GROMACS .gro file of C-alpha atoms in nm:
model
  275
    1UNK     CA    1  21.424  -6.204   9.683
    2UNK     CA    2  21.576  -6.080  10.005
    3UNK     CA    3  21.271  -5.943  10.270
    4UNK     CA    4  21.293  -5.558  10.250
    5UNK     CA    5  21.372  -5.392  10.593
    6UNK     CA    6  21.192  -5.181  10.789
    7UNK     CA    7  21.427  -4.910  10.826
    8UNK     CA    8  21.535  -4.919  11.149
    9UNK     CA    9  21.769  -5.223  11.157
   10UNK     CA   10  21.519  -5.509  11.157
   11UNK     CA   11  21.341  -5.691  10.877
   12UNK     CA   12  20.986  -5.622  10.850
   13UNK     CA   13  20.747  -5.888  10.880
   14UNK     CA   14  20.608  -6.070  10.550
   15UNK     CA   15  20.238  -6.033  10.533
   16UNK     CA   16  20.149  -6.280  10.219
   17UNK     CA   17  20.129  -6.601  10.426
   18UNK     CA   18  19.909  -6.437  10.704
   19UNK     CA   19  19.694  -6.282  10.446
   20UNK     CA   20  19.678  -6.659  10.244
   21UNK     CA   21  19.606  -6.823  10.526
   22UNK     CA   22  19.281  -6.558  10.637
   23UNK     CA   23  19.145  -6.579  10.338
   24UNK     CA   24  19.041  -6.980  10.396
   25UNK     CA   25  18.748  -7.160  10.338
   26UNK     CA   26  18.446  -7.153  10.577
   27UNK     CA   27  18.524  -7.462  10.745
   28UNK     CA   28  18.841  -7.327  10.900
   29UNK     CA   29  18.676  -7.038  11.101
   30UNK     CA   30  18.563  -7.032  11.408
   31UNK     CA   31  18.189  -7.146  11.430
   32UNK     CA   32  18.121  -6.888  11.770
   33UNK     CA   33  18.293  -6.533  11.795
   34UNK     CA   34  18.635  -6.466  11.627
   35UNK     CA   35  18.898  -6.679  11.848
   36UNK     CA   36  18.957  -6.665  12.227
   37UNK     CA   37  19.019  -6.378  12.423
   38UNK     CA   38  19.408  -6.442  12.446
   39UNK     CA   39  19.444  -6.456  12.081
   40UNK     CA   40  19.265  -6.094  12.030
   41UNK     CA   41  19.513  -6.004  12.287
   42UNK     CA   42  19.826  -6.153  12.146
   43UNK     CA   43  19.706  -6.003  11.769
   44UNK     CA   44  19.628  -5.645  11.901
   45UNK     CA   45  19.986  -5.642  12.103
   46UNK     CA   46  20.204  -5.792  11.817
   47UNK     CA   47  20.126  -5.525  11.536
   48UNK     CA   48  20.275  -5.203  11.434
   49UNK     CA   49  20.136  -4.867  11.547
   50UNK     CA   50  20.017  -4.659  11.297
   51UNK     CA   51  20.263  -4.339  11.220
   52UNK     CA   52  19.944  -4.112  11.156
   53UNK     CA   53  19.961  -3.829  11.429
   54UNK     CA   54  20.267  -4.033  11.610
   55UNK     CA   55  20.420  -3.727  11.574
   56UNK     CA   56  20.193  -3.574  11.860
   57UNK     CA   57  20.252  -3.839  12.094
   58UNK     CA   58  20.679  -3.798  12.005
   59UNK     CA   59  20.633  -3.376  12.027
   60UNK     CA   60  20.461  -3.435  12.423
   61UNK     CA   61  20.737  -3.594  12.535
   62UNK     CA   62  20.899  -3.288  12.519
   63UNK     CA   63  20.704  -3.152  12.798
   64UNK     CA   64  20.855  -3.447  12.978
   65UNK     CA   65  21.250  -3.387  12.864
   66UNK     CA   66  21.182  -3.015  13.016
   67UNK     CA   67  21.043  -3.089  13.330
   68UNK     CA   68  21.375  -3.328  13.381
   69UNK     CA   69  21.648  -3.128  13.236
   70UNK     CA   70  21.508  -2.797  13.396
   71UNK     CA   71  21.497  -2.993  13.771
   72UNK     CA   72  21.775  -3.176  13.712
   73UNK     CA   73  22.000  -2.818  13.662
   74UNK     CA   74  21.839  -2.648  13.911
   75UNK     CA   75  21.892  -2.931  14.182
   76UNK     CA   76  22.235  -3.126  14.054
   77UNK     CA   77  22.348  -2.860  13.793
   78UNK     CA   78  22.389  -3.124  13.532
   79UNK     CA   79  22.152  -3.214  13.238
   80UNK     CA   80  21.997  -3.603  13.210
   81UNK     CA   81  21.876  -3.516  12.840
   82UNK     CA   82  22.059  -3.289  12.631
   83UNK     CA   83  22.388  -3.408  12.660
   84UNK     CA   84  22.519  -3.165  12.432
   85UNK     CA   85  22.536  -2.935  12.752
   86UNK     CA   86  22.697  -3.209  12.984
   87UNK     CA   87  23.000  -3.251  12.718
   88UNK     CA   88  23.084  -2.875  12.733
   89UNK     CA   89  23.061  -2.931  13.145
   90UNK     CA   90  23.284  -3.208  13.085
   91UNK     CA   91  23.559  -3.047  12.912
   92UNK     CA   92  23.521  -2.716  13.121
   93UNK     CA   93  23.598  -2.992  13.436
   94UNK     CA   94  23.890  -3.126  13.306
   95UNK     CA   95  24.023  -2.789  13.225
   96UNK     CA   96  23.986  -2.720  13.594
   97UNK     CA   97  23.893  -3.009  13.768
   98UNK     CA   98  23.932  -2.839  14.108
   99UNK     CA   99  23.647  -2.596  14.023
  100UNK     CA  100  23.361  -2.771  14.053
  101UNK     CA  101  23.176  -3.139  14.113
  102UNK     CA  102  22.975  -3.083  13.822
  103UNK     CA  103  23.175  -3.243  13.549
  104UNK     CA  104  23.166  -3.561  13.728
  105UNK     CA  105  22.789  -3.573  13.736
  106UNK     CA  106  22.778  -3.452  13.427
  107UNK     CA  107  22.980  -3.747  13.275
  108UNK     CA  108  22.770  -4.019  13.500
  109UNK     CA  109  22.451  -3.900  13.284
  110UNK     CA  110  22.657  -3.893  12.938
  111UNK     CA  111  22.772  -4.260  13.019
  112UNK     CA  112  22.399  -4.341  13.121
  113UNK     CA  113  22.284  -4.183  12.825
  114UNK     CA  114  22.530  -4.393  12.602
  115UNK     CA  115  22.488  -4.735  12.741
  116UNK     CA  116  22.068  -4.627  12.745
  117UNK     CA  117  22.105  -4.574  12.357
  118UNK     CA  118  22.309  -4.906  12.341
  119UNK     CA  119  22.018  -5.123  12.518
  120UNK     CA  120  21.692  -4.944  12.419
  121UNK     CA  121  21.795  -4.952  12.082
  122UNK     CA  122  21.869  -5.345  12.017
  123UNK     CA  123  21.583  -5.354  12.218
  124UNK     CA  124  21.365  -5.232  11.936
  125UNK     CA  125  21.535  -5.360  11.654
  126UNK     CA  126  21.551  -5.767  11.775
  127UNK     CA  127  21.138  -5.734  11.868
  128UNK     CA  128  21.035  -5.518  11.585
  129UNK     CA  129  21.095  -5.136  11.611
  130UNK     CA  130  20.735  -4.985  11.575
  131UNK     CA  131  20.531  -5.340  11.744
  132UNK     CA  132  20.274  -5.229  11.989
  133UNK     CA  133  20.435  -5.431  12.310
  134UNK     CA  134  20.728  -5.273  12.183
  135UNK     CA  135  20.644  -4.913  12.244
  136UNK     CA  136  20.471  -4.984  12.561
  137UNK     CA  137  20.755  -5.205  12.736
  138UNK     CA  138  20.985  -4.993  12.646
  139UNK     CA  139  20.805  -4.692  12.782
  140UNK     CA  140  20.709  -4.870  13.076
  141UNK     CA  141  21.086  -4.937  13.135
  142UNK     CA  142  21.136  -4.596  13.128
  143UNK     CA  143  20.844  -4.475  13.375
  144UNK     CA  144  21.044  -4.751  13.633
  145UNK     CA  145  21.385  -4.586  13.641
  146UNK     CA  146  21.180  -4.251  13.643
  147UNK     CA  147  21.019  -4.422  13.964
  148UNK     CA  148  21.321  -4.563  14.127
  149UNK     CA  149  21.497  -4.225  14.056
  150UNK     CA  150  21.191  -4.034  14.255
  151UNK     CA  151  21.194  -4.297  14.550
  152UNK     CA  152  21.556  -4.241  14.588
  153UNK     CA  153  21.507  -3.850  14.638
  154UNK     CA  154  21.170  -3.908  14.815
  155UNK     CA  155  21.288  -4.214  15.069
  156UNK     CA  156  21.627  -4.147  15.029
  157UNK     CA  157  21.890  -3.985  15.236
  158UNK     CA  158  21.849  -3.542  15.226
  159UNK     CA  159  22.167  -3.316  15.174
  160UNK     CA  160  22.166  -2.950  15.138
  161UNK     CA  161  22.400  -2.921  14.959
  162UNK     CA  162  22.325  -3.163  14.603
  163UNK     CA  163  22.450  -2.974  14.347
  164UNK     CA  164  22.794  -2.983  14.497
  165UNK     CA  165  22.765  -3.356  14.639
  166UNK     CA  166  22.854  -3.714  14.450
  167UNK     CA  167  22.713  -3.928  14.672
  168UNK     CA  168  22.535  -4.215  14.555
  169UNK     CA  169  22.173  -4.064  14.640
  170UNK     CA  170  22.261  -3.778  14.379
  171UNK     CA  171  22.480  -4.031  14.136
  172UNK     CA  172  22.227  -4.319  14.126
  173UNK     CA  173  21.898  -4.103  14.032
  174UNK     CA  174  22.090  -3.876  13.701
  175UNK     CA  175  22.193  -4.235  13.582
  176UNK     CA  176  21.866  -4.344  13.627
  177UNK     CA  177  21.700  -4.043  13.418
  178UNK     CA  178  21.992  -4.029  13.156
  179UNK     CA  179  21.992  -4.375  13.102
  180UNK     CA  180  21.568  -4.349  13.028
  181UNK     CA  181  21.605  -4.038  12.840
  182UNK     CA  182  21.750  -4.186  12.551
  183UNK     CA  183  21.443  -4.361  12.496
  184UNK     CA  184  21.241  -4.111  12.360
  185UNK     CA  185  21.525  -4.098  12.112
  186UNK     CA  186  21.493  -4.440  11.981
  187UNK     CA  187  21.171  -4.462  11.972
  188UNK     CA  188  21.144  -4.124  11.721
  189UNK     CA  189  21.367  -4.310  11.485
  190UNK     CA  190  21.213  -4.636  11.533
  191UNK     CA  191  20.864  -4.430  11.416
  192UNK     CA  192  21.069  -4.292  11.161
  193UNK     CA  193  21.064  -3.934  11.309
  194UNK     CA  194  21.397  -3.860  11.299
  195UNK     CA  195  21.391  -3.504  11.386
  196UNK     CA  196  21.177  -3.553  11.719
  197UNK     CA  197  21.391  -3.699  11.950
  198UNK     CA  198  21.332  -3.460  12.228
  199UNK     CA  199  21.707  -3.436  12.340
  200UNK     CA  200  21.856  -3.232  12.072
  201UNK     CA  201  21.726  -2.889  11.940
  202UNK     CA  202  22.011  -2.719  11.778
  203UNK     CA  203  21.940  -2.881  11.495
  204UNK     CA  204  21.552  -2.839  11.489
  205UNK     CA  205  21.639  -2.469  11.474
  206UNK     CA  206  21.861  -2.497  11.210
  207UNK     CA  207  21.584  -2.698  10.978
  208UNK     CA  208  21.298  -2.485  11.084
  209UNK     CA  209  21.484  -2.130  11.038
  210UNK     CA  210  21.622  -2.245  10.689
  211UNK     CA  211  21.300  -2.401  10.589
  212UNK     CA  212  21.227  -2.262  10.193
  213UNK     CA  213  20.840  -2.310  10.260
  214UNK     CA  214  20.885  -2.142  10.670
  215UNK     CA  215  20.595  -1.941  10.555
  216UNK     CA  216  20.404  -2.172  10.338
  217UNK     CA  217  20.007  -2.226  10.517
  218UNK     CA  218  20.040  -2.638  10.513
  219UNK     CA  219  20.337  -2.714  10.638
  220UNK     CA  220  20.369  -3.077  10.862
  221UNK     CA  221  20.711  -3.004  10.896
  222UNK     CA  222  20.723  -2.671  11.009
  223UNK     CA  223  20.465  -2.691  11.283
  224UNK     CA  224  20.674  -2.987  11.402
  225UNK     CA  225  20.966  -2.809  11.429
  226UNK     CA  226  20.794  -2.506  11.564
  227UNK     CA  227  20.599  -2.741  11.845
  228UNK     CA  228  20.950  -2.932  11.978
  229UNK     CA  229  21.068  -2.612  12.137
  230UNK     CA  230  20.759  -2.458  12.230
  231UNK     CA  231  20.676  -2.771  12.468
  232UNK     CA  232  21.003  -2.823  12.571
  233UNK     CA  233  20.995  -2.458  12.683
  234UNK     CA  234  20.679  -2.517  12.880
  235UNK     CA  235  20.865  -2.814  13.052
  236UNK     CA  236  21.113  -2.610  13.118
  237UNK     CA  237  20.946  -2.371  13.329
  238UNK     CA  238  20.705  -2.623  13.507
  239UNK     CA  239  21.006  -2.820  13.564
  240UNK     CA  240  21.199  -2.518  13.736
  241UNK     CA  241  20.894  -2.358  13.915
  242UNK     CA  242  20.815  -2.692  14.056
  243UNK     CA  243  21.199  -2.804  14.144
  244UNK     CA  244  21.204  -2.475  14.331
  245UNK     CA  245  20.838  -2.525  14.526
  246UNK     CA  246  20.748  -2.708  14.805
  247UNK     CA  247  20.666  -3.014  14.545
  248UNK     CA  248  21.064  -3.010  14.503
  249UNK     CA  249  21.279  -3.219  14.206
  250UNK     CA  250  21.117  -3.552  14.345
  251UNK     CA  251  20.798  -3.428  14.256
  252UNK     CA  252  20.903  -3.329  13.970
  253UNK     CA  253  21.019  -3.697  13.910
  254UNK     CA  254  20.715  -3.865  13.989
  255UNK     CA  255  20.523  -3.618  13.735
  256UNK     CA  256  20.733  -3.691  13.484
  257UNK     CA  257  20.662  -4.086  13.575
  258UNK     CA  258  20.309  -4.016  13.513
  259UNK     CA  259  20.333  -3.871  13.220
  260UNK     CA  260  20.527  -4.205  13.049
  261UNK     CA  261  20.229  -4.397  13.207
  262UNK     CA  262  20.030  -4.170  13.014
  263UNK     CA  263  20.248  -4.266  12.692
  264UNK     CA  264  20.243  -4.613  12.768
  265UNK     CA  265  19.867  -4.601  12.742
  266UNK     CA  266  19.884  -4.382  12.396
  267UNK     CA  267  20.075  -4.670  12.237
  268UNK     CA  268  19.830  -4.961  12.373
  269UNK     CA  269  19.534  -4.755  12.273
  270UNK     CA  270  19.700  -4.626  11.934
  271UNK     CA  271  19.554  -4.733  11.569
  272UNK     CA  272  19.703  -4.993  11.421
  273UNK     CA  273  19.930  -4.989  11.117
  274UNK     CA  274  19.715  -5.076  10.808
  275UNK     CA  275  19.809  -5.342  10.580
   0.00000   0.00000   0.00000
């Protein structure tokens, strides 16, 4: 019989042969301590996080989608996460292309977004969607191009005038953040939270407002869908007041690249799955 998949893509891993072969006589364990250092290591990385209260971890990041999107339209007038709004720019730029700069930037972050979605996602399904290493590389790789992004507005060359330019200092850091964005998105369905993926809330609305049990007391999927916007709203605002301070968009950035350390640390430290 075929191995039954994990959901997401990749086939889940078969847990009869590793059980067999712990469940050997005396003489094959260790006669001091429980293996070497590097194996505990190896065993804690290479197993699957436990979903219970994932969901908390998935609902912060929309603190973090905020702060971006909210500094990224108040300094280049474009979005790096909810691309929803950058495909309306889009279409309102090649109605008058003339008009405005904005359409261009707007379709540098939807093409970053796209090709992000490509790679983070056969990322997690060729390694194991929900692994421990998994989560944490792939949040790591996202706190880097949220680092390279800040250096670029920190270090970089200054213009007064961003939300109008397309130079390469304003181009290189939304491809940067779009490209990242995406994976908070993968990694919600690679958890197999489909609704959290902290770029889209339309249709969070849509679910929570047409909810039969809205007013039920226990409700897991109601407070979820009531907690998305609420801490993408707080984002928001930091992420405005903050882009519009003497801490400016760059700081911004390198919050925002503290907070995926922050995640990346979640994961390592997070329970693991139980078999």
């Amino acid at each position: 019989m075929a191995a039954p998949s994990n959901g997401y893509g990749a086939v889940g891993s078969a847990g009869n042969g590793n059980r067999h072969s712990s469940r050997g006589g005396d003489e094959e364990q260790p006669l001091l301590g429980n293996g070497s250092p590097k194996g505990n290591w190896r065993s804690k990385l290479t197993v699957n996080v436990s979903r219970d209260w994932a969901d908390v971890v998935l609902l912060l990041c929309y603190i973090i989608t905020g702060l971006l999107d909210s500094a990224s339209i108040s300094t280049w007038g474009s979005f790096v996460s909810m691309q929803t709004g950058n495909t309306v720019y889009i279409g309102i730029g090649l109605a008058a292309p003339r008009e405005s700069q904005r359409w261009i930037k707007s379709g540098v972050s939807l093409i970053s977004f796209c090709i992000g979605s490509f790679c983070f996602s056969r990322f997690h399904r060729h390694f194991t969607p929900s692994r421990r290493w998994v989560l944490c590389a792939s949040f790591m790789m996202q706190m880097s191009l949220i680092i390279g992004a800040a250096s670029i507005l920190t270090w970089g060359p200054k213009s007064a005038t961003e939300k109008d330019d397309i130079t390469w200092n304003v181009l290189v850091p939304i491809a940067l953040v779009a490209f990242q964005s995406c994976g908070q998105a993968v990694t919600s369905r690679a958890l197999k939270f489909n609704a959290l993926t902290s770029v889209v809330l339309t249709s969070i609305y849509c679910d929570l407002f047409s909810d039969a049990e809205l007013f039920s007391a226990h409700n897991v999927e109601r407070n979820r869908r009531v907690g998305a916007p609420v801490f993408l709203l707080c984002g928001a605002v930091m992420g405005g007041w903050l882009a519009h301070s003497a801490i400016g968009t760059a700081g911004v950035l390198w919050i925002a690249a503290g907070l995926k350390g922050l995640v990346v640390v979640s994961w390592f430290l997070w329970p693991a799955e139980k078999e």
